[in-house]
Short mmCIF file of C-alpha atoms and ligand atoms in Angstrom, two decimals:
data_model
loop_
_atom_site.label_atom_id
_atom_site.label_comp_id
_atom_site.label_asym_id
_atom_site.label_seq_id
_atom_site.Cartn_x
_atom_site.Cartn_y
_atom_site.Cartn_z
CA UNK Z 441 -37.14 -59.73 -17.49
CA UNK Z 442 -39.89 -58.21 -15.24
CA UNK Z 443 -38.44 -56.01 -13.22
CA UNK Z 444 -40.87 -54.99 -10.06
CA UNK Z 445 -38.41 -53.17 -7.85
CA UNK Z 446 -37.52 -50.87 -10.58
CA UNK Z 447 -41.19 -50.74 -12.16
CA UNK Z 448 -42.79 -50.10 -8.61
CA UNK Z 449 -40.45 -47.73 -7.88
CA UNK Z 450 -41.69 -45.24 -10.90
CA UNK Z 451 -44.91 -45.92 -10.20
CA UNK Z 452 -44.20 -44.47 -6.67
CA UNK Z 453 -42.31 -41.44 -8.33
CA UNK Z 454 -45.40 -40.53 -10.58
CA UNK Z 455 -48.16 -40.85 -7.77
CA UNK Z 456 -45.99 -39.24 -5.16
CA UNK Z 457 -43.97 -36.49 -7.37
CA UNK Z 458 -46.14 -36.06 -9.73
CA UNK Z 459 -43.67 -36.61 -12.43
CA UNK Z 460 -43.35 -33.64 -15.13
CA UNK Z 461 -43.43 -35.70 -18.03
CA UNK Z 462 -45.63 -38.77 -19.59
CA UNK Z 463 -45.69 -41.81 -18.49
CA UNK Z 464 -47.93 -42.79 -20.83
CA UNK Z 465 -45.74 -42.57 -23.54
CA UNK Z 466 -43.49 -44.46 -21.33
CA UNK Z 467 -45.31 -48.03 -21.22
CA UNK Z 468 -44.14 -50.59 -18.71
CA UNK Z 469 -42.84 -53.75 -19.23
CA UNK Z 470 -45.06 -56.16 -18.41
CA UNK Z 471 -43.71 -59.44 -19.72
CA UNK Z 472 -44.88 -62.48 -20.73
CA UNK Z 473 -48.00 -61.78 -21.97
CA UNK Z 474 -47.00 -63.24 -25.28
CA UNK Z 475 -49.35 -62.44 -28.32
CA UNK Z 476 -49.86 -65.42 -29.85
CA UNK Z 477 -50.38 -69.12 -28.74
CA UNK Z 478 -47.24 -70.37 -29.56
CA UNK Z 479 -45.23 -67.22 -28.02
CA UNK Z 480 -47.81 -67.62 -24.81
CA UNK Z 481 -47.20 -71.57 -24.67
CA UNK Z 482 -43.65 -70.64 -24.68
CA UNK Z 483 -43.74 -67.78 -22.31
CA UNK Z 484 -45.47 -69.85 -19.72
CA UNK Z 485 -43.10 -72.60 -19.86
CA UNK Z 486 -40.08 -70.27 -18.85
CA UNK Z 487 -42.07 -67.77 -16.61
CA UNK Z 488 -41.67 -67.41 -12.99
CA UNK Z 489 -44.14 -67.97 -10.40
CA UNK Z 490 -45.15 -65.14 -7.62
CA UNK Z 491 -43.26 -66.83 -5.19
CA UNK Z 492 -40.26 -67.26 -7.80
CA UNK Z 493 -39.92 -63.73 -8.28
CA UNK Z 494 -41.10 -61.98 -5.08
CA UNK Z 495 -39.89 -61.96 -1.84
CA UNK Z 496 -42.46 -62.61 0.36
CA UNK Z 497 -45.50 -64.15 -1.20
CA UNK Z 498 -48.39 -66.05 0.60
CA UNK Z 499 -51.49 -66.17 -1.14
CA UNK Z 500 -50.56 -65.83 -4.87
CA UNK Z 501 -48.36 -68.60 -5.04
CA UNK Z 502 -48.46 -70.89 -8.21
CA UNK Z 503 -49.95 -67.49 -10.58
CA UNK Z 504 -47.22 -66.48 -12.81
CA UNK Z 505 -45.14 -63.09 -11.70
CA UNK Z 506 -46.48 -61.21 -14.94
CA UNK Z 507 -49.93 -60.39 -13.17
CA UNK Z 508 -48.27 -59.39 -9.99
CA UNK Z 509 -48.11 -55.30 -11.34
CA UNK Z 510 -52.15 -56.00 -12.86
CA UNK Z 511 -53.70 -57.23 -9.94
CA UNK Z 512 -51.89 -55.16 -7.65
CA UNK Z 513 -53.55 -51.90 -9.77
CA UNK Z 514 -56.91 -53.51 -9.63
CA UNK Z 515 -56.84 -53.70 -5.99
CA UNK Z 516 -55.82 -50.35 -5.32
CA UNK Z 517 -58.27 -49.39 -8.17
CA UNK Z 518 -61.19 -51.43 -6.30
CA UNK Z 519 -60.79 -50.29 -2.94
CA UNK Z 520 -60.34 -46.40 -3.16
CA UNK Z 521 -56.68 -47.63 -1.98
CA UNK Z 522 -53.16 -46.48 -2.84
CA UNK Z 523 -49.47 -48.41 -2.77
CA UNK Z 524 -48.99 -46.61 0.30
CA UNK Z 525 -51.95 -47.54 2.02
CA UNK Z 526 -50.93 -50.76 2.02
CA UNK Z 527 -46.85 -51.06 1.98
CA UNK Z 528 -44.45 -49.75 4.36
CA UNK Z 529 -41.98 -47.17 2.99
CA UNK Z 530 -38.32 -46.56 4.48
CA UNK Z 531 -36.78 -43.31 3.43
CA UNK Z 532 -39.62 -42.45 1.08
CA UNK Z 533 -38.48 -46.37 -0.36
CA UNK Z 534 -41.10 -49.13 -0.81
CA UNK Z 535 -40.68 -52.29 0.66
CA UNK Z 536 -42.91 -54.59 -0.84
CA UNK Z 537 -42.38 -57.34 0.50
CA UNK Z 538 -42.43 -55.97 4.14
CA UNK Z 539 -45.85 -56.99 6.65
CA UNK Z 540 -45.73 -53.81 9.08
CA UNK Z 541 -48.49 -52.56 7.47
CA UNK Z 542 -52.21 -54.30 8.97
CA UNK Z 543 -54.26 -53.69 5.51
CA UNK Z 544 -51.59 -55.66 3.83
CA UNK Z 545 -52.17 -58.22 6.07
CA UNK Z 546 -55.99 -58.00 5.83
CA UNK Z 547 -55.89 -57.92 2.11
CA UNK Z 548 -53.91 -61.19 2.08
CA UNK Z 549 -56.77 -63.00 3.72
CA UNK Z 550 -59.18 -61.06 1.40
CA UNK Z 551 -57.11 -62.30 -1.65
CA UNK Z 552 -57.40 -65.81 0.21
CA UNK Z 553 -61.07 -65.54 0.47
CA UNK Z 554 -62.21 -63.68 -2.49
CA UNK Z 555 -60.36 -67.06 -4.62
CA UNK Z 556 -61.83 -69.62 -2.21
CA UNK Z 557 -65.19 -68.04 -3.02
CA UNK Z 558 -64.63 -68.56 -6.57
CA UNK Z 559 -63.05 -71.80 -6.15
CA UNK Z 560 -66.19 -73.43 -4.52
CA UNK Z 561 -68.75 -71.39 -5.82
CA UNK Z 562 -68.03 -70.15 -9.40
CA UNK Z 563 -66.02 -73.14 -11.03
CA UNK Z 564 -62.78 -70.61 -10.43
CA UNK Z 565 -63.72 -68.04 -12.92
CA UNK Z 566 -63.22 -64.73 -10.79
CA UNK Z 567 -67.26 -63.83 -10.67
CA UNK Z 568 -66.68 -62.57 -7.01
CA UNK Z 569 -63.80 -59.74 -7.08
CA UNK Z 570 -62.54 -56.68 -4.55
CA UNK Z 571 -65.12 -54.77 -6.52
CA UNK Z 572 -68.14 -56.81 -6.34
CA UNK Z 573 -68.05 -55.98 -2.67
CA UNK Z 574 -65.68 -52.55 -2.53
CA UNK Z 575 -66.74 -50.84 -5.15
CA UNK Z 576 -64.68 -48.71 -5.03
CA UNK Z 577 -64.39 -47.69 -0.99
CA UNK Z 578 -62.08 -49.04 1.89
CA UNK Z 579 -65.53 -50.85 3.84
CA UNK Z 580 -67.90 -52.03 1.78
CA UNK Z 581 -71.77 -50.71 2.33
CA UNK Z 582 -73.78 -53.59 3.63
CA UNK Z 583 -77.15 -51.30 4.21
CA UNK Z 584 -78.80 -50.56 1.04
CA UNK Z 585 -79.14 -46.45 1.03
CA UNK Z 586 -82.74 -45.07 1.90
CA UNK Z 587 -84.68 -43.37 0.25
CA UNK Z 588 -84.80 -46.50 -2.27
CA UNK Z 589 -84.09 -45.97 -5.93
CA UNK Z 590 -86.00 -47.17 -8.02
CA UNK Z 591 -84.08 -48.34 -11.68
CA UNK Z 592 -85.50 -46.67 -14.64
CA UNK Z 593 -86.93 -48.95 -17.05
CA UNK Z 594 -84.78 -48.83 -19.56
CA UNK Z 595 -86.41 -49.30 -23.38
CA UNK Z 596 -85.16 -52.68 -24.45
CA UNK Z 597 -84.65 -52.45 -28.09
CA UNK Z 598 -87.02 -55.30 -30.00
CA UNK Z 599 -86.71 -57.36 -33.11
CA UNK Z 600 -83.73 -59.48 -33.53
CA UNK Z 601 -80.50 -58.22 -32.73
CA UNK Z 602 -78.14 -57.13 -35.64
CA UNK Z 603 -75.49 -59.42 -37.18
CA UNK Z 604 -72.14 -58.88 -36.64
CA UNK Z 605 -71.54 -58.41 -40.15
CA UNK Z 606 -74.07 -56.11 -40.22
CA UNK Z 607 -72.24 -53.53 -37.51
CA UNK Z 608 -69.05 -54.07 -39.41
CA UNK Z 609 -71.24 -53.03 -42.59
CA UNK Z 610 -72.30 -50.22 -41.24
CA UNK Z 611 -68.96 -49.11 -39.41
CA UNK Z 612 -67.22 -49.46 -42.66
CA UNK Z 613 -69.24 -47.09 -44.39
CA UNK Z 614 -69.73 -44.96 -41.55
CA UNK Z 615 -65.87 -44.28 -41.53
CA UNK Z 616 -66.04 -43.62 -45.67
CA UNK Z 617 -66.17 -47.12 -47.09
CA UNK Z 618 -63.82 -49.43 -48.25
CA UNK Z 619 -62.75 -47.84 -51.14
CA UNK Z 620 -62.27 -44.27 -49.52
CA UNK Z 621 -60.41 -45.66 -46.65
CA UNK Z 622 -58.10 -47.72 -48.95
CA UNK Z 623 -57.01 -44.79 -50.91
CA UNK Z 624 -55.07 -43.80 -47.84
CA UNK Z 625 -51.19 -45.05 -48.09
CA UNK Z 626 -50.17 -42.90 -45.88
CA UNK Z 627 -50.89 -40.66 -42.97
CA UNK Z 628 -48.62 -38.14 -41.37
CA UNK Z 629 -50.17 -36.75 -38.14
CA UNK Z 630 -49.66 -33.77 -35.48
CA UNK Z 631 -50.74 -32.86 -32.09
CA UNK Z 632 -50.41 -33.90 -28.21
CA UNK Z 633 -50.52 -36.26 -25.91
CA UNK Z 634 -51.72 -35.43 -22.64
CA UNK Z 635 -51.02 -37.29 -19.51
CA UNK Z 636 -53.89 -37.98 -16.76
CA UNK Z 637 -51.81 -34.79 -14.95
CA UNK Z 638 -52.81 -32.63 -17.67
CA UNK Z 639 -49.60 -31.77 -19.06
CA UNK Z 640 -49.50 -31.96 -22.59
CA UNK Z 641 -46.17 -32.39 -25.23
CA UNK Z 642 -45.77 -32.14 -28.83
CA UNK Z 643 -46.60 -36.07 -30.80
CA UNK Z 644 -45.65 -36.95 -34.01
CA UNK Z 645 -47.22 -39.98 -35.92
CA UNK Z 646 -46.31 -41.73 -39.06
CA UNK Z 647 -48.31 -44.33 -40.45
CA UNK Z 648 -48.28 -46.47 -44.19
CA UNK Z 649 -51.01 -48.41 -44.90
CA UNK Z 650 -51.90 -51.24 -43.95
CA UNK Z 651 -50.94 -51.31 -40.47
CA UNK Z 652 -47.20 -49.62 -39.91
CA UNK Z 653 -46.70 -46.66 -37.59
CA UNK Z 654 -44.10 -44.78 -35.62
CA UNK Z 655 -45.11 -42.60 -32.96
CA UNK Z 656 -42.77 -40.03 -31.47
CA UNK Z 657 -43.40 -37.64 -28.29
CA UNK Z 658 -41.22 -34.84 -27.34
CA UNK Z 659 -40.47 -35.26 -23.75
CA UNK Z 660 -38.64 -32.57 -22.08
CA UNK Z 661 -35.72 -34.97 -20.87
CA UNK Z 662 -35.95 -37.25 -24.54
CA UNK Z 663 -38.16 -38.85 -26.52
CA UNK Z 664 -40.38 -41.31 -26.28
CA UNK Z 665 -40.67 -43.53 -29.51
CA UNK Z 666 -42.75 -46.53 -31.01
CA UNK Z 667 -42.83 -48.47 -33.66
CA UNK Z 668 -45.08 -50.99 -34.75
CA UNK Z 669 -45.08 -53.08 -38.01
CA UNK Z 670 -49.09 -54.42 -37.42
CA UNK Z 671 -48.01 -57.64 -35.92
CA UNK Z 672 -44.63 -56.40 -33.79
CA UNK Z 673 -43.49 -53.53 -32.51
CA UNK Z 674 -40.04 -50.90 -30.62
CA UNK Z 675 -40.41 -49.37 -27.44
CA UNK Z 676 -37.17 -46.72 -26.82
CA UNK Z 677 -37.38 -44.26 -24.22
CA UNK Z 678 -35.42 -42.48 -21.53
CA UNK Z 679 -35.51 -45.86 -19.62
CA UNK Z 680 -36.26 -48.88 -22.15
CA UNK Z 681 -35.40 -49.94 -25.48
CA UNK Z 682 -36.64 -53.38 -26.20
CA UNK Z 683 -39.59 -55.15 -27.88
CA UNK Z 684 -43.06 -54.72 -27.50
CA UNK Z 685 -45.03 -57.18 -25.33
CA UNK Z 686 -47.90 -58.88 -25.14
CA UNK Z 687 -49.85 -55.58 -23.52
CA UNK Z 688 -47.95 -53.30 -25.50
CA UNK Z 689 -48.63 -55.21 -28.36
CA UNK Z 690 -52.60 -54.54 -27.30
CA UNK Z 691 -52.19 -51.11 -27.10
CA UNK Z 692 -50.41 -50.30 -29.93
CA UNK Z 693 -53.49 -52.40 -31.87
CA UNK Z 694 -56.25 -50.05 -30.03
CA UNK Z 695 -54.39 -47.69 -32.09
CA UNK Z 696 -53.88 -48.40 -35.11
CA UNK Z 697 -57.24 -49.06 -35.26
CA UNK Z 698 -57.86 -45.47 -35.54
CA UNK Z 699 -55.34 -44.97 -38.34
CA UNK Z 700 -56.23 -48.39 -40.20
CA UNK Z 701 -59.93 -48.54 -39.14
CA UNK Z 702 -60.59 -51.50 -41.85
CA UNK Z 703 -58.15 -53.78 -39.51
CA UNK Z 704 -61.22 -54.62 -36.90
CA UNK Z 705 -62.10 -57.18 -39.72
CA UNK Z 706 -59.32 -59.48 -38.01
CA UNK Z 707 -59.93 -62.99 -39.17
CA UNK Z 708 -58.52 -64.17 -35.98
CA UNK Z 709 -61.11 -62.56 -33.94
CA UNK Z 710 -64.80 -63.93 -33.91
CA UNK Z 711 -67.22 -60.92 -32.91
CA UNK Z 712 -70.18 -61.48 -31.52
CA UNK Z 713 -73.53 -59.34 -30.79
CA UNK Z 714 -72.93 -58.01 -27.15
CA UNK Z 715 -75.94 -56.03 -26.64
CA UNK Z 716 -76.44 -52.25 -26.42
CA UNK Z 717 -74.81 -49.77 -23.65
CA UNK Z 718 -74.72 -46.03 -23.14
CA UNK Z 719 -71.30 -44.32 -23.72
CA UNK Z 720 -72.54 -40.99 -22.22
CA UNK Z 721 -75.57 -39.75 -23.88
CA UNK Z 722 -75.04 -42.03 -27.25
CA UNK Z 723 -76.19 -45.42 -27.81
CA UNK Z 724 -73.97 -47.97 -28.61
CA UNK Z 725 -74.12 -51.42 -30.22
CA UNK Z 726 -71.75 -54.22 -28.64
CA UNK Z 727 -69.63 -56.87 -30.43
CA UNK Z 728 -67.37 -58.73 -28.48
CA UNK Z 729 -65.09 -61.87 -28.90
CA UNK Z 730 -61.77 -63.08 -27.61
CA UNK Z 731 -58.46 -62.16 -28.96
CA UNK Z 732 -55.57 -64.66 -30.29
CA UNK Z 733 -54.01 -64.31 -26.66
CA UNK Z 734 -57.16 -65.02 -25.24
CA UNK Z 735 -58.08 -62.06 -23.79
CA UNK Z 736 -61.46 -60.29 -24.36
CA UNK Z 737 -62.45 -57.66 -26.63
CA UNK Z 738 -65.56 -55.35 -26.89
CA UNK Z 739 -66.14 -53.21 -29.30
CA UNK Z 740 -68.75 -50.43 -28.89
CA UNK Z 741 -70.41 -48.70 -31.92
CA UNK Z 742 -72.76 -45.65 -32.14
CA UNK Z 743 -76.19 -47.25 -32.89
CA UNK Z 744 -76.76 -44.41 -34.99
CA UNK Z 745 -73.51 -42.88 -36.77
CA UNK Z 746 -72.52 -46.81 -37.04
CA UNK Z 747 -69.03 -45.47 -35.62
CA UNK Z 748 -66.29 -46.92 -33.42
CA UNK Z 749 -66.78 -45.27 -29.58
CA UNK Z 750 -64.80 -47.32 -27.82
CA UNK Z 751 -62.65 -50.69 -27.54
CA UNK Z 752 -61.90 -52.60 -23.99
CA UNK Z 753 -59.84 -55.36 -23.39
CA UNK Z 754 -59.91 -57.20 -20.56
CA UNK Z 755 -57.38 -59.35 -18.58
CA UNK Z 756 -58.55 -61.72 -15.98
CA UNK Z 757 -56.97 -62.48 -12.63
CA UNK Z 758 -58.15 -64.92 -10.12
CA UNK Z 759 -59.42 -61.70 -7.83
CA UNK Z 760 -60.60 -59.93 -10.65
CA UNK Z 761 -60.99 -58.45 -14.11
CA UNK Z 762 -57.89 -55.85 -15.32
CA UNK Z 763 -59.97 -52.97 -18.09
CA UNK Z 764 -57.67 -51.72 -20.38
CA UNK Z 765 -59.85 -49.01 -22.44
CA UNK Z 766 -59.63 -46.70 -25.66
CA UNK Z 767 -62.09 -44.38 -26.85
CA UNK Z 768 -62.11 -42.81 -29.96
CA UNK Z 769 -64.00 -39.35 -30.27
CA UNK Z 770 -64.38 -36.28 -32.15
CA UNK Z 771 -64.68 -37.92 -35.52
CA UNK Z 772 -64.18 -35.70 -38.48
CA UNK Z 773 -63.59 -36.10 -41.85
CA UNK Z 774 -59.88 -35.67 -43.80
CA UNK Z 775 -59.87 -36.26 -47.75
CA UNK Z 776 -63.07 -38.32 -47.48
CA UNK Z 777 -62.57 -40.19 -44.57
CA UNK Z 778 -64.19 -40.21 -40.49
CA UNK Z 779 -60.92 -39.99 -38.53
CA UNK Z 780 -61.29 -39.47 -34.44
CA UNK Z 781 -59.04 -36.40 -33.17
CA UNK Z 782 -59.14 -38.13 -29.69
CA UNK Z 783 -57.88 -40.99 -28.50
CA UNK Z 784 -58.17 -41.39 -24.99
CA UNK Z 785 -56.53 -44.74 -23.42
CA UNK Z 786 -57.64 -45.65 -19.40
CA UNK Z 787 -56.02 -48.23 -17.39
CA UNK Z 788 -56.30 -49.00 -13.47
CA UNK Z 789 -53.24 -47.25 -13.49
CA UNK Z 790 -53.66 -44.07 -14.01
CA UNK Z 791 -50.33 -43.05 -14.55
CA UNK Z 792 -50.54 -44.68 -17.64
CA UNK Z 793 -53.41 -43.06 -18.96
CA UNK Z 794 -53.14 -40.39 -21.60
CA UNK Z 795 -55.26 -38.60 -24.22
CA UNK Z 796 -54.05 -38.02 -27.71
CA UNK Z 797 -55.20 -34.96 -29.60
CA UNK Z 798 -54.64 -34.88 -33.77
CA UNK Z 799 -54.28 -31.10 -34.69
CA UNK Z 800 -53.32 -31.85 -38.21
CA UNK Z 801 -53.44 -34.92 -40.20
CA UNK Z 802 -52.00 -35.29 -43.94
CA UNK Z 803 -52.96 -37.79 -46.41
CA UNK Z 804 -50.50 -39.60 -48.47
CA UNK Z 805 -47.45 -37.52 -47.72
CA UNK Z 806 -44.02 -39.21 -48.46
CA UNK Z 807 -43.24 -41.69 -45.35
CA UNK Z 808 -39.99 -43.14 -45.50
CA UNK Z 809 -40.81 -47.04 -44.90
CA UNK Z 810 -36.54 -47.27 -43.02
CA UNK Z 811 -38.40 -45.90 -40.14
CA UNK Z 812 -40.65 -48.81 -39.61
CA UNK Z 813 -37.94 -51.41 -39.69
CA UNK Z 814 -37.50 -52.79 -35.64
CA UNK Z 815 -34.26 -53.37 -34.46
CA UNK Z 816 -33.08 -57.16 -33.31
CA UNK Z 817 -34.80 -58.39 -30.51
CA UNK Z 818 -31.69 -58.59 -28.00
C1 HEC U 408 -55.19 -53.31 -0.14
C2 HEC U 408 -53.79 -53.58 0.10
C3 HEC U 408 -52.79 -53.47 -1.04
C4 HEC U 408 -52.62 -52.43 -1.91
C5 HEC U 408 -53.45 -51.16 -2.03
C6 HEC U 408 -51.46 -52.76 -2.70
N1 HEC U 408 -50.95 -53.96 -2.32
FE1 HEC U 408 -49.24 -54.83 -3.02
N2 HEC U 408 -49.55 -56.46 -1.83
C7 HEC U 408 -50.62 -56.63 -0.99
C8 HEC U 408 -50.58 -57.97 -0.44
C9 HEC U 408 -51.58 -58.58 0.50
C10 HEC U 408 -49.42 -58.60 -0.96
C11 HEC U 408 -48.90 -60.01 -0.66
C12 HEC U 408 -49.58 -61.05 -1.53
C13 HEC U 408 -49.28 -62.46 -1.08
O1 HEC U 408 -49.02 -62.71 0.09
O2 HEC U 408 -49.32 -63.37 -1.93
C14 HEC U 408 -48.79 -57.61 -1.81
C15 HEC U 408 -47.59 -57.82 -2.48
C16 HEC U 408 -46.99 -56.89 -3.31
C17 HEC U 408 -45.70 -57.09 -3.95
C18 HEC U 408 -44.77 -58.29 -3.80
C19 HEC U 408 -43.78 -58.01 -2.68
C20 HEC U 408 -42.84 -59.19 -2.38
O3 HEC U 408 -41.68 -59.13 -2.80
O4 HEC U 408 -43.30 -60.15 -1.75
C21 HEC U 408 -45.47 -55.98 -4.73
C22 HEC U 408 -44.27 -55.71 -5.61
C23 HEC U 408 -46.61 -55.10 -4.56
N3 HEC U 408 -47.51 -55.67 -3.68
C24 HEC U 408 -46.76 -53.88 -5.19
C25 HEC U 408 -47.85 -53.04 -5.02
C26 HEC U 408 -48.02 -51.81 -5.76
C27 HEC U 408 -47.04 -51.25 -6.77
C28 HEC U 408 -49.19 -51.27 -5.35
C29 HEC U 408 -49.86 -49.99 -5.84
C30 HEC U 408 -50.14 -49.98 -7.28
C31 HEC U 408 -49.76 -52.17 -4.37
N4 HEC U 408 -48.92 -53.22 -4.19
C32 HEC U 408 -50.97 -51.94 -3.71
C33 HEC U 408 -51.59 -55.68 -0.70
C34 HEC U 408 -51.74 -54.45 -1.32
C1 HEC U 409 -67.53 -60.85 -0.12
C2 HEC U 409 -67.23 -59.44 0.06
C3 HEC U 409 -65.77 -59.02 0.01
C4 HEC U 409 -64.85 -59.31 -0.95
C5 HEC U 409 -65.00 -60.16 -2.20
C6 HEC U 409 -63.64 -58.61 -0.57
N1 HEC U 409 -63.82 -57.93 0.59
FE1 HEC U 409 -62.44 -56.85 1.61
N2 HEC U 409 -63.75 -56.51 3.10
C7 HEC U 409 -65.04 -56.96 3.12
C8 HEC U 409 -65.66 -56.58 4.37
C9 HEC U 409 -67.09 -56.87 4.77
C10 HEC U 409 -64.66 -55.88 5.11
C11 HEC U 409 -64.77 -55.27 6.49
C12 HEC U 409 -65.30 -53.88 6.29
C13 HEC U 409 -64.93 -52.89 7.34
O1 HEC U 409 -63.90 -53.03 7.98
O2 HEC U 409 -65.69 -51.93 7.42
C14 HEC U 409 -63.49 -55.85 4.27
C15 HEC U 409 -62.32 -55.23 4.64
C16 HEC U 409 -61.19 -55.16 3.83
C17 HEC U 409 -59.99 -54.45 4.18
C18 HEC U 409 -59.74 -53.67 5.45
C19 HEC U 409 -60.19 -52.26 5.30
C20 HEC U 409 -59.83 -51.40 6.50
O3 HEC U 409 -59.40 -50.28 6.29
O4 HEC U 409 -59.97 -51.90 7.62
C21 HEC U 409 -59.11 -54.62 3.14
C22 HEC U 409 -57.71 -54.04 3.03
C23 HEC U 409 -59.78 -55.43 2.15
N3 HEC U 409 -61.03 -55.74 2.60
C24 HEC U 409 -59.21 -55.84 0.97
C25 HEC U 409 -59.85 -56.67 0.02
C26 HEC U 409 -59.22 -57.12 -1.19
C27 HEC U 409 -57.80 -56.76 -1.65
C28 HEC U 409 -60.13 -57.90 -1.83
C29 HEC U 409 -59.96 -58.67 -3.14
C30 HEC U 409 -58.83 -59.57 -3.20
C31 HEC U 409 -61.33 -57.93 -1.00
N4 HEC U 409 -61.12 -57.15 0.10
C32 HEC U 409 -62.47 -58.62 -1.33
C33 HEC U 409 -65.71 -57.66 2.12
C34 HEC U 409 -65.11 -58.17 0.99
#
């Protein structure tokens, strides 16, 4: 079950402590967010409201507990704000649920206000959030800064945009083709995986084609281990060992996509042209389209090398829209095929957030297939 006290509460310990060790590797569970339809229709039939679950809860009521821990990053993440700013503490212990603190109290009637707005005005989709007025800072600018800016005219690309199929095409060969990238049975990887704090420890991966993998990282205390079979997936570490949800689920997909590249052509998933976008100083080309669990997906591909840069996914709230984003860089070629030696994963919470770095990658090495097998779901 979701568990906020004791979630929270490590949250706290990595912002405030700076904890020595990943918690990347260490993902939360956020439950409920089933994967499929079925497993979603289910989930929401036995899931607890806000108001269900938490002690003290005003102006969420009726939204299910699961998007408690996302919206509560996306308002710290669109105000500038921390936990603390915002929730009293008693012997360096949060009390959530507690009202002596006056932002908490002001960001209740913001939460009320922000979904009114969208409730009369935008049919309830979340159009206004915290950070169409925030942006990022505790008061929101209402002068417009002097001297004026004036945009750049950007170039808009003409002719007719390019076909999905096309971008796929293109991304296919750009990461070796079909038959290049099918050769592969087997990958056995080395290297790190760095936490937004810098500090780095020793990962292991091992993946068999088409979409299995285990990833291990050496903690100092123990390790932190996944497995994931392409559709289901283990999470065992220091504090959990259970199955992979819903947003695990997602992550573990952003990837494999990087170790089964040929698995963005998900029948499931209808891409669409999304336009173009600068990731730094590369162009990209946009497809986007909505996932089985209905969230959305954007893919972002180098206009010119035809590779992946970069996959979001985003989860919507009624106060606002939760990023979760990978981006794949320093491409280089093993036995034939474009493989990126950097993985970099960003969520609101940046505690989460790590950066993977391949330092050795072998092709069709033995993989013993016992190690993908997940234990019974207890
Ligand atoms: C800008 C202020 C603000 C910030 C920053 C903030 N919160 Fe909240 N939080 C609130 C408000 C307001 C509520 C009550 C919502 C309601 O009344 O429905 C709340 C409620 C909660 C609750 C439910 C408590 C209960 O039992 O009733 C938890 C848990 C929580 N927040 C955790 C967090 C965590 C963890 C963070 C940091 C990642 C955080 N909050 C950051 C304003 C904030
Ligand atoms: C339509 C614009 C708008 C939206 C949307 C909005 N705010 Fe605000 N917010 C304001 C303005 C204006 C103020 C007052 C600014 C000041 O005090 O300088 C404010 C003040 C606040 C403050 C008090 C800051 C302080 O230190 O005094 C908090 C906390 C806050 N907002 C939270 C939120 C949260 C959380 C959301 C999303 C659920 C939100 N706001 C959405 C405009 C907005």
């Amino acid at each position: 079950m979701f568990q906020a006290k004791v979630k929270c509460g490590v949250t706290a310990l990595a912002l405030l402590l700076a904890v020595a060790f990943s918690l990347a590797e260490l993902m939360p569970p956020q439950r409920a967010i089933a994967s499929s339809d079925e497993q979603e229709a289910s989930a929401q039939a036995t899931e607890q409201t806000m108001e269900q679950h938490y002690k003290n809860i005003q102006a969420l009521k009726g939204l299910p507990a699961s998007q408690m821990r996302p919206m509560m990053n996306y308002i710290s993440a669109a105000l500038g704000m921390s936990c603390a700013d915002c929730h009293v503490r008693t012997n360096g212990q949060f009390e959530f649920d507690k009202d002596d603190n006056n932002h908490k109290k002001i960001a209740r009637r913001m939460i009320q206000m922000t979904m009114d707005l969208n409730k009369q005005f935008f049919n309830g989709r979340p159009q206004v959030s915290c950070y169409t007025c925030h942006q990022g800072h505790e008061h929101p600018a209402s002068v417009p800064p002097l001297p004026r800016v004036t945009p750049k005219e950007e170039a808009r690309p003409s002719g007719a945009p390019p076909k999905p199929e096309e971008i796929l095409a293109k991304y296919t060969q750009a990461v070796g083709g079909k038959e290049a990238v099918e050769k592969i049975k087997t990958r056995v990887i080395k290297g790190q995986s760095v936490a937004a704090n810098g500090q780095g420890f020793p990962l292991e991966i091992n993946f068999a084609a088409p979409g299995q993998y285990t990833l291990n990282v050496a903690l100092p205390q123990s390790a932190s281990t996944q497995k994931f079979n392409g559709s289901a997936g283990w999470i065992k570490n220091a504090r959990e060992d259970r199955a992979m949800d819903g947003v695990d689920l997602m992550r573990a997909r952003s990837l494999a996509l990087s170790l089964a590249p040929l698995q963005i052509n998900d029948p499931k998933v209808r891409l669409g042209f999304g336009g173009y976008e600068k990731i730094g100083d590369r162009e990209a080309v946009a497809l986007r389209g909505a996932l089985p669990d209905k969230r959305r997906v954007r893919y972002l591909f180098d206009k010119e090398t035809g590779l992946l840069l970069r996959r979001v996914v985003t989860t919507e709230t009624p106060i606002g829209i939760d990023p979760e984003q990978t981006d794949y860089e320093d491409y280089r070629e093993v036995d034939g095929v474009k493989v990126p030696h950097t993985i970099r994963t960003s969520y609101l919470d940046n505690a989460y957030s790590s950066t993977r770095k391949f330092t050795e990658i072998k092709h069709n090495a033995h993989v013993d297939e016992a190690q993908f097998k997940l234990p019974e779901a207890k």
